[in-house]
Short mmCIF file of C-alpha atoms and ligand atoms in Angstrom, two decimals:
data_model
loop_
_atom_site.label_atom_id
_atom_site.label_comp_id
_atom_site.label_asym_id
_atom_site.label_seq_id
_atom_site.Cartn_x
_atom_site.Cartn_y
_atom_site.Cartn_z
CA UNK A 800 -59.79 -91.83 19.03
CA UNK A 801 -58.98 -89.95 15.42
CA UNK A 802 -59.57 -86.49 15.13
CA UNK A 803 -62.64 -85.82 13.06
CA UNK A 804 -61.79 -84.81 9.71
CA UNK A 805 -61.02 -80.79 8.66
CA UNK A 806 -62.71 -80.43 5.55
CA UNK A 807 -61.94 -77.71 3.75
CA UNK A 808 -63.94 -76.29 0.73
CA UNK A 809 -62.81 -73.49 -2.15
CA UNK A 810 -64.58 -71.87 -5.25
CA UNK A 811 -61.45 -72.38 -7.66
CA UNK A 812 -58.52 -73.86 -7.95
CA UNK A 813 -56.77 -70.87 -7.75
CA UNK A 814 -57.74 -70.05 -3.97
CA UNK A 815 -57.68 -74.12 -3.58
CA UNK A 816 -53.91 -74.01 -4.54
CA UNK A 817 -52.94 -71.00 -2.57
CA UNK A 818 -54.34 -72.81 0.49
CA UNK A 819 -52.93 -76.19 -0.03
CA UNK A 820 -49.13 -74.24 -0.66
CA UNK A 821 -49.71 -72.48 2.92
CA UNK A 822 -50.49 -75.56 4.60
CA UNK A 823 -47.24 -76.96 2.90
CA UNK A 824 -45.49 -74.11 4.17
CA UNK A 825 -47.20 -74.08 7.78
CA UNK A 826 -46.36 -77.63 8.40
CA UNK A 827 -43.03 -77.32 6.94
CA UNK A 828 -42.08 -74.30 9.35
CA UNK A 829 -43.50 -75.84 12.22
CA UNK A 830 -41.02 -79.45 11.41
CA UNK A 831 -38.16 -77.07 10.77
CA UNK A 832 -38.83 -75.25 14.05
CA UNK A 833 -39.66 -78.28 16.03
CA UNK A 834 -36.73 -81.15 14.53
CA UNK A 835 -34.68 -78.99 12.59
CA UNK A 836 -35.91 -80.78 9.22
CA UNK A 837 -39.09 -81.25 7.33
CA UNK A 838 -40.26 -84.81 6.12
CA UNK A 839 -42.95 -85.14 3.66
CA UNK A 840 -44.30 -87.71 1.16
CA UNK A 841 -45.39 -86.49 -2.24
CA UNK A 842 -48.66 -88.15 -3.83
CA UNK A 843 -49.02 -89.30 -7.27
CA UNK A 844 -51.29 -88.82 -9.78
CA UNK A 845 -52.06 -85.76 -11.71
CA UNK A 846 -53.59 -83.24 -9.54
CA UNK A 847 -50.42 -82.76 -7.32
CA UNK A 848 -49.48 -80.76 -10.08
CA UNK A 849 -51.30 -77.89 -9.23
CA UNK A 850 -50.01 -77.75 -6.11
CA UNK A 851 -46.61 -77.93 -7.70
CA UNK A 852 -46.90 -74.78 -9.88
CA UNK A 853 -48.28 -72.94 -6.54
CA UNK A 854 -45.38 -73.77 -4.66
CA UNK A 855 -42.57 -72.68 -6.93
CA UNK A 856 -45.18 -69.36 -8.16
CA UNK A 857 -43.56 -66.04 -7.65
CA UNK A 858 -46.15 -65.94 -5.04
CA UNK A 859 -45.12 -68.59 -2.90
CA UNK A 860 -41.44 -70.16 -4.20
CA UNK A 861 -38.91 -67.41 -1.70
CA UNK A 862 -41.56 -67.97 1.12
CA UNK A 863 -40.33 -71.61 2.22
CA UNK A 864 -36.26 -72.71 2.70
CA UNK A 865 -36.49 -76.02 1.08
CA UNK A 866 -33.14 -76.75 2.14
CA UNK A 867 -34.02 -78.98 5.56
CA UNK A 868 -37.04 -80.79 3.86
CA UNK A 869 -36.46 -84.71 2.68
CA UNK A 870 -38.61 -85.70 0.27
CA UNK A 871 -40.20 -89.16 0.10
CA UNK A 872 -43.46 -90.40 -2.13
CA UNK A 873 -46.16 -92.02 -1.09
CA UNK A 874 -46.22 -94.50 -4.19
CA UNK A 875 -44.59 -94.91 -7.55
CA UNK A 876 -45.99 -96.70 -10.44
CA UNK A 877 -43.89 -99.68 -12.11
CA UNK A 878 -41.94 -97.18 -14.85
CA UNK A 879 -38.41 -95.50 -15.06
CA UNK A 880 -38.36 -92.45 -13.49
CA UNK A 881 -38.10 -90.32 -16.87
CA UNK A 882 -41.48 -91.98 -17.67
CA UNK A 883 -44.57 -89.38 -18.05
CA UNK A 884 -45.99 -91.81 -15.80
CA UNK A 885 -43.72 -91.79 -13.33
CA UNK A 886 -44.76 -89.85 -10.17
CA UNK A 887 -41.20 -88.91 -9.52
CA UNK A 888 -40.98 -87.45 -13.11
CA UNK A 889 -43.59 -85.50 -12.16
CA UNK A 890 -42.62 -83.94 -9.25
CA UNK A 891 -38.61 -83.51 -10.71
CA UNK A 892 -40.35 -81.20 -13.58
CA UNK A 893 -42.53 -79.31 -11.71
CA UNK A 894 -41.25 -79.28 -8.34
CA UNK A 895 -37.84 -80.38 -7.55
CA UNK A 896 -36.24 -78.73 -10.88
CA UNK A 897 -37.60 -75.10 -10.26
CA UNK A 898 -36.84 -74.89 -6.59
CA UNK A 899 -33.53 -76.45 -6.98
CA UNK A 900 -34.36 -79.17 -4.88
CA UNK A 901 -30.87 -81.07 -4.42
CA UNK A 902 -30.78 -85.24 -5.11
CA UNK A 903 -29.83 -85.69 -1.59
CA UNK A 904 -32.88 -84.38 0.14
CA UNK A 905 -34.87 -86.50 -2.14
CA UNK A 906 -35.95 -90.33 -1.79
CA UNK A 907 -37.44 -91.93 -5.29
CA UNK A 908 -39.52 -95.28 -4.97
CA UNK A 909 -37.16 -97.11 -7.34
CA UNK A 910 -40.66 -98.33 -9.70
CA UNK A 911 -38.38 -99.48 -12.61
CA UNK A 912 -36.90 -102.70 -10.48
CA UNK A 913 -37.25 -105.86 -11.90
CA UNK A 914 -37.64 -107.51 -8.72
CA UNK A 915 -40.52 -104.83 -7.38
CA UNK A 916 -40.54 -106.80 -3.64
CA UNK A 917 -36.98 -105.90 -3.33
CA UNK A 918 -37.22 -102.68 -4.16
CA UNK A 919 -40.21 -102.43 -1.67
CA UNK A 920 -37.86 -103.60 1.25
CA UNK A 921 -35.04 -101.34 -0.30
CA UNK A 922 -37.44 -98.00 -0.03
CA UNK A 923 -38.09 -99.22 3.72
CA UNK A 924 -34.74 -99.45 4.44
CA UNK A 925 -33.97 -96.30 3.05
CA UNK A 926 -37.02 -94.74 5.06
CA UNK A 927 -35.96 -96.01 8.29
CA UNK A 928 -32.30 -94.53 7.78
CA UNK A 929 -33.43 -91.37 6.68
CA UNK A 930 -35.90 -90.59 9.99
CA UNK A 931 -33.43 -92.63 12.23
CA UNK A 932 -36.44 -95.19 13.01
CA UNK A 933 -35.57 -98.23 14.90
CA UNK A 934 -36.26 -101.73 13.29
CA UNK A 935 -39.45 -102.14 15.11
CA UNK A 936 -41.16 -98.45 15.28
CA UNK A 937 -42.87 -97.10 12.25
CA UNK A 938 -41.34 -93.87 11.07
CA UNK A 939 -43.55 -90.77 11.39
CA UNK A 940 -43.61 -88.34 8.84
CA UNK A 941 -44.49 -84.40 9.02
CA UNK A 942 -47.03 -84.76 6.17
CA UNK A 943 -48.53 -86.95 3.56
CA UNK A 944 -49.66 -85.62 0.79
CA UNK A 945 -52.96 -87.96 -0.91
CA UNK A 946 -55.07 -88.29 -3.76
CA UNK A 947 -58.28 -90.33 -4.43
CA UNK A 948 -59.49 -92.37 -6.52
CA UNK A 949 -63.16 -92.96 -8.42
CA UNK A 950 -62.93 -96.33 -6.75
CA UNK A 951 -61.72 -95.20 -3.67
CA UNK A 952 -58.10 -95.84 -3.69
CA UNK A 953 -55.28 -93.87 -2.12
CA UNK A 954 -51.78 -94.27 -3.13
CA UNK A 955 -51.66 -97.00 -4.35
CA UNK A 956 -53.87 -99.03 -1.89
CA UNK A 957 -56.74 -100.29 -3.97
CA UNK A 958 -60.25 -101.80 -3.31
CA UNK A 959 -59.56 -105.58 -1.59
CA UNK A 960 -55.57 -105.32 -2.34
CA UNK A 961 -54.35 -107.45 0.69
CA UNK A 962 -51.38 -104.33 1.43
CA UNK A 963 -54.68 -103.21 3.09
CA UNK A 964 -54.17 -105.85 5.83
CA UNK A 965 -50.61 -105.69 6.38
CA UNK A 966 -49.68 -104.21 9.61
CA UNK A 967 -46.07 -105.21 9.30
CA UNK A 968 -44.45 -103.51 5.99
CA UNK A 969 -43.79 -100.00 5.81
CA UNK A 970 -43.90 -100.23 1.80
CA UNK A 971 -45.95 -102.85 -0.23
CA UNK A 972 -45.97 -103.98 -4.13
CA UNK A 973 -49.54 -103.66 -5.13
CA UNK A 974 -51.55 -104.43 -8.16
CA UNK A 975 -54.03 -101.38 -10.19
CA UNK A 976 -56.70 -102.27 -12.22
CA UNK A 977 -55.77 -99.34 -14.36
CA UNK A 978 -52.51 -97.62 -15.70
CA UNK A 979 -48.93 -99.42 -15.13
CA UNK A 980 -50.09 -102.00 -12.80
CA UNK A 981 -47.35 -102.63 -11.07
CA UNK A 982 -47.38 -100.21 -7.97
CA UNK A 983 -44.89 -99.83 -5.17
CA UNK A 984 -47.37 -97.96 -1.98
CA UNK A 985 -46.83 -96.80 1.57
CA UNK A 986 -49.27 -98.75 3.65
CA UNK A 987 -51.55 -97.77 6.26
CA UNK A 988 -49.13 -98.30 8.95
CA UNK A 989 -46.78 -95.52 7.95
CA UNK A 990 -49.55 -92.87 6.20
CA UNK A 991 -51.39 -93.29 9.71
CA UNK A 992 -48.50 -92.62 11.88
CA UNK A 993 -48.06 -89.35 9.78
CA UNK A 994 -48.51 -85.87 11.99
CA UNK A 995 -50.45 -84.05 9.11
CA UNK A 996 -52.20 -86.31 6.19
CA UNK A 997 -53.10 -84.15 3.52
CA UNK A 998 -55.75 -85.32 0.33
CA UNK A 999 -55.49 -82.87 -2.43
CA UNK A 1000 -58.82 -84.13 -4.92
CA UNK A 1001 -60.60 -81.19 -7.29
CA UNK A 1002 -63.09 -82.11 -9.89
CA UNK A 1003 -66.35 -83.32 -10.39
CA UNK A 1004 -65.51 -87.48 -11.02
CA UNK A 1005 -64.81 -87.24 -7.35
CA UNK A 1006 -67.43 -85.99 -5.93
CA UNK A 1007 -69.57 -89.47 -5.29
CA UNK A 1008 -66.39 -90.89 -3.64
CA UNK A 1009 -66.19 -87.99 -1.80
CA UNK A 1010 -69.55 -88.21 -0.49
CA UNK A 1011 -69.26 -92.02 -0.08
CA UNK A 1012 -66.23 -91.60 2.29
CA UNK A 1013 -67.05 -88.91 3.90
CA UNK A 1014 -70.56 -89.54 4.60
CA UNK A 1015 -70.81 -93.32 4.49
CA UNK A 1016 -73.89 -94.72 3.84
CA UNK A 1017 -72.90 -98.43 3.97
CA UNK A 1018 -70.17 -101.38 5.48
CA UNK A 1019 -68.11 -101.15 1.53
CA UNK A 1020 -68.13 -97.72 2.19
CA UNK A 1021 -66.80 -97.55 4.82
CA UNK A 1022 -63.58 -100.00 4.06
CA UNK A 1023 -62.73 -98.28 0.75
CA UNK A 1024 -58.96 -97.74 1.57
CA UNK A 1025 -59.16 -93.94 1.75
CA UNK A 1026 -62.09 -94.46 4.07
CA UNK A 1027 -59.19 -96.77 5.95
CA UNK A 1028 -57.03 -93.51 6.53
CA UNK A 1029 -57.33 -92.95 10.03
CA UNK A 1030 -54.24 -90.84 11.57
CA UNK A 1031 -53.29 -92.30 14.86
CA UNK A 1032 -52.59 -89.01 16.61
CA UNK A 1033 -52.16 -86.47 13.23
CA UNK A 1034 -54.62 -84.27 11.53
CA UNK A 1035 -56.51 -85.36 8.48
CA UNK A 1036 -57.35 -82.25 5.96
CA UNK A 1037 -59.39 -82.97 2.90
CA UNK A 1038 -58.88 -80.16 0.65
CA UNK A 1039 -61.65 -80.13 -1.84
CA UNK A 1040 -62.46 -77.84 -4.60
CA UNK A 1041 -66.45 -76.93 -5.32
CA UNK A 1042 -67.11 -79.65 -7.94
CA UNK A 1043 -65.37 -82.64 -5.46
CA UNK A 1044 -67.62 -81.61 -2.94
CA UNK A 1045 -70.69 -81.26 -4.76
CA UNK A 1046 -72.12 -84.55 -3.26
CA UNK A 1047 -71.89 -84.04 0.59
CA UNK A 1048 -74.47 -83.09 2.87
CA UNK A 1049 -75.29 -79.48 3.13
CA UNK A 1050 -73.73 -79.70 6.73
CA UNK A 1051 -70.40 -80.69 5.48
CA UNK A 1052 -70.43 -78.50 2.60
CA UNK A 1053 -69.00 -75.06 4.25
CA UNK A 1054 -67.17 -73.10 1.93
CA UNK A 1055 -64.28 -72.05 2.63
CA UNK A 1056 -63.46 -68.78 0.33
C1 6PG B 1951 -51.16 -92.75 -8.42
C2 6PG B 1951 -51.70 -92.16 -7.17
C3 6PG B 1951 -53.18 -92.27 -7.01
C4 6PG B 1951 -53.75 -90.91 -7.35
C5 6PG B 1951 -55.24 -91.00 -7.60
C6 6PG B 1951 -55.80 -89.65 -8.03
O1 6PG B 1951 -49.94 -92.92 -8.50
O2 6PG B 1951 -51.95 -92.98 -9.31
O3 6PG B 1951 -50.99 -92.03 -6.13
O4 6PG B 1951 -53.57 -92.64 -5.74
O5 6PG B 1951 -53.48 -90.01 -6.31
O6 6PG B 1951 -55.44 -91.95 -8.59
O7 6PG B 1951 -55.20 -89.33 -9.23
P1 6PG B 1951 -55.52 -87.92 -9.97
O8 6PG B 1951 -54.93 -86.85 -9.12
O9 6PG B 1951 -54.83 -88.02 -11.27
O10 6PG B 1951 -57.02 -87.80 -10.08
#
């Protein structure tokens, strides 16, 4: 049975950064402790950046050793990776470049392939060698970092996309409605088996999804894919700012600072 949800609820994005950088940290410490290295999966999108410049802040960027942490993403949109699209541009200029992050510890979805099924069953290859999974297990990750989108997606698992349904592949080609279509994702499979899944959503166009996932009031609520995001044994934090989480009940609404 999945752990209810921690929902977790700030003014501003300053005090929502802060805490999403500590629960980097915490996880990170406890991985390091625990296995000797850290394994997380950076989301795409935009708001990832914020947690970005938190993390390599004077506050925050001597408070972690980054040098045991392998860095994987949880999707990658069909451009080179010096595209300002590219979720792995993203995170090399704001995150990777200031804390010195070296190429080794750090494992790109390769989104400018040709041949986008190959490079799907490339990335799992190169998943299952990296956390020394066996052919048939799923590899379990430390944490997962998420977004969300107005229709619901995750990653890059969107509304009826049949990588919804597969139980088998660790990393799927899928098809957006909007932006670069072509998408490489992390399916269900491997973001459920994760110890700590972490969605990172601020702003005020999120709010109804919010509210429609976390307080479902119908069936298609209840199978948009982020809805689907169930971790097997993990924890699943929503970190919300004020505006996101405008729409839930009062009940659910408890700020945090
Ligand atoms: C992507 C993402 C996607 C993203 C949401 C939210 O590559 O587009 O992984 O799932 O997280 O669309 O995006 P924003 O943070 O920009 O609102």
């Amino acid at each position: 049975m999945a752990r209810p949800p921690e929902i977790r609820i700030f003014h501003d994005m300053q005090s929502w950064a802060a805490a999403a950088a500590e629960l980097v940290h915490a996880v990170g410490q406890e991985a390091v402790r625990a296995n000797g290295r850290f394994f997380i999966a950076l989301s795409g999108g935009t708001t990832p950046e914020i947690l970005y410049r938190a993390l390599t802040s004077p506050t925050f960027a001597d408070r972690f050793n980054w040098s045991q942490t392998v860095f994987f993403f949880s999707d990658e949109r069909g451009v080179p990776p010096e595209d300002p699209q590219s979720n792995y541009a993203l995170a090399n200029k704001a995150l990777f470049g200031p804390l010195k992050i070296t190429p080794s510890q750090v494992y790109r979805m390769a989104g400018e392939s040709c041949d986008p099924q190959a490079a799907a069953h490339e990335y799992e290859q190169q998943l299952r060698l990296a956390t020394k999974a066996s052919p048939s297990a799923r590899p379990s990750l430390d944490l997962i970092l998420l977004g969300l989108g107005e229709d619901g997606h995750t990653a890059s698992l969107f509304p009826g996309s049949p990588a919804l349904r597969d139980n088998r592949s660790l990393i799927a080609v899928t098809q957006s409605p909007k932006g670069p279509p072509t998408r490489l994702t992390m399916t269900l499979g491997v973001i459920n088996r994760a110890s700590v899944i972490l969605f990172l959503i601020a702003g005020t166009g999120k709010a109804g999804v919010v509210r429609a996932i976390l307080d479902p009031k119908t069936e298609a609520e209840q199978q948009l894919p982020a809805a689907l995001v169930e971790p097997e044994g993990g924890r699943l934090i929503w970190l919300l700012d004020q505006a996101a989480a405008s729409e839930l009940p009062t009940h659910q609404r408890q700020m945090n600072t």
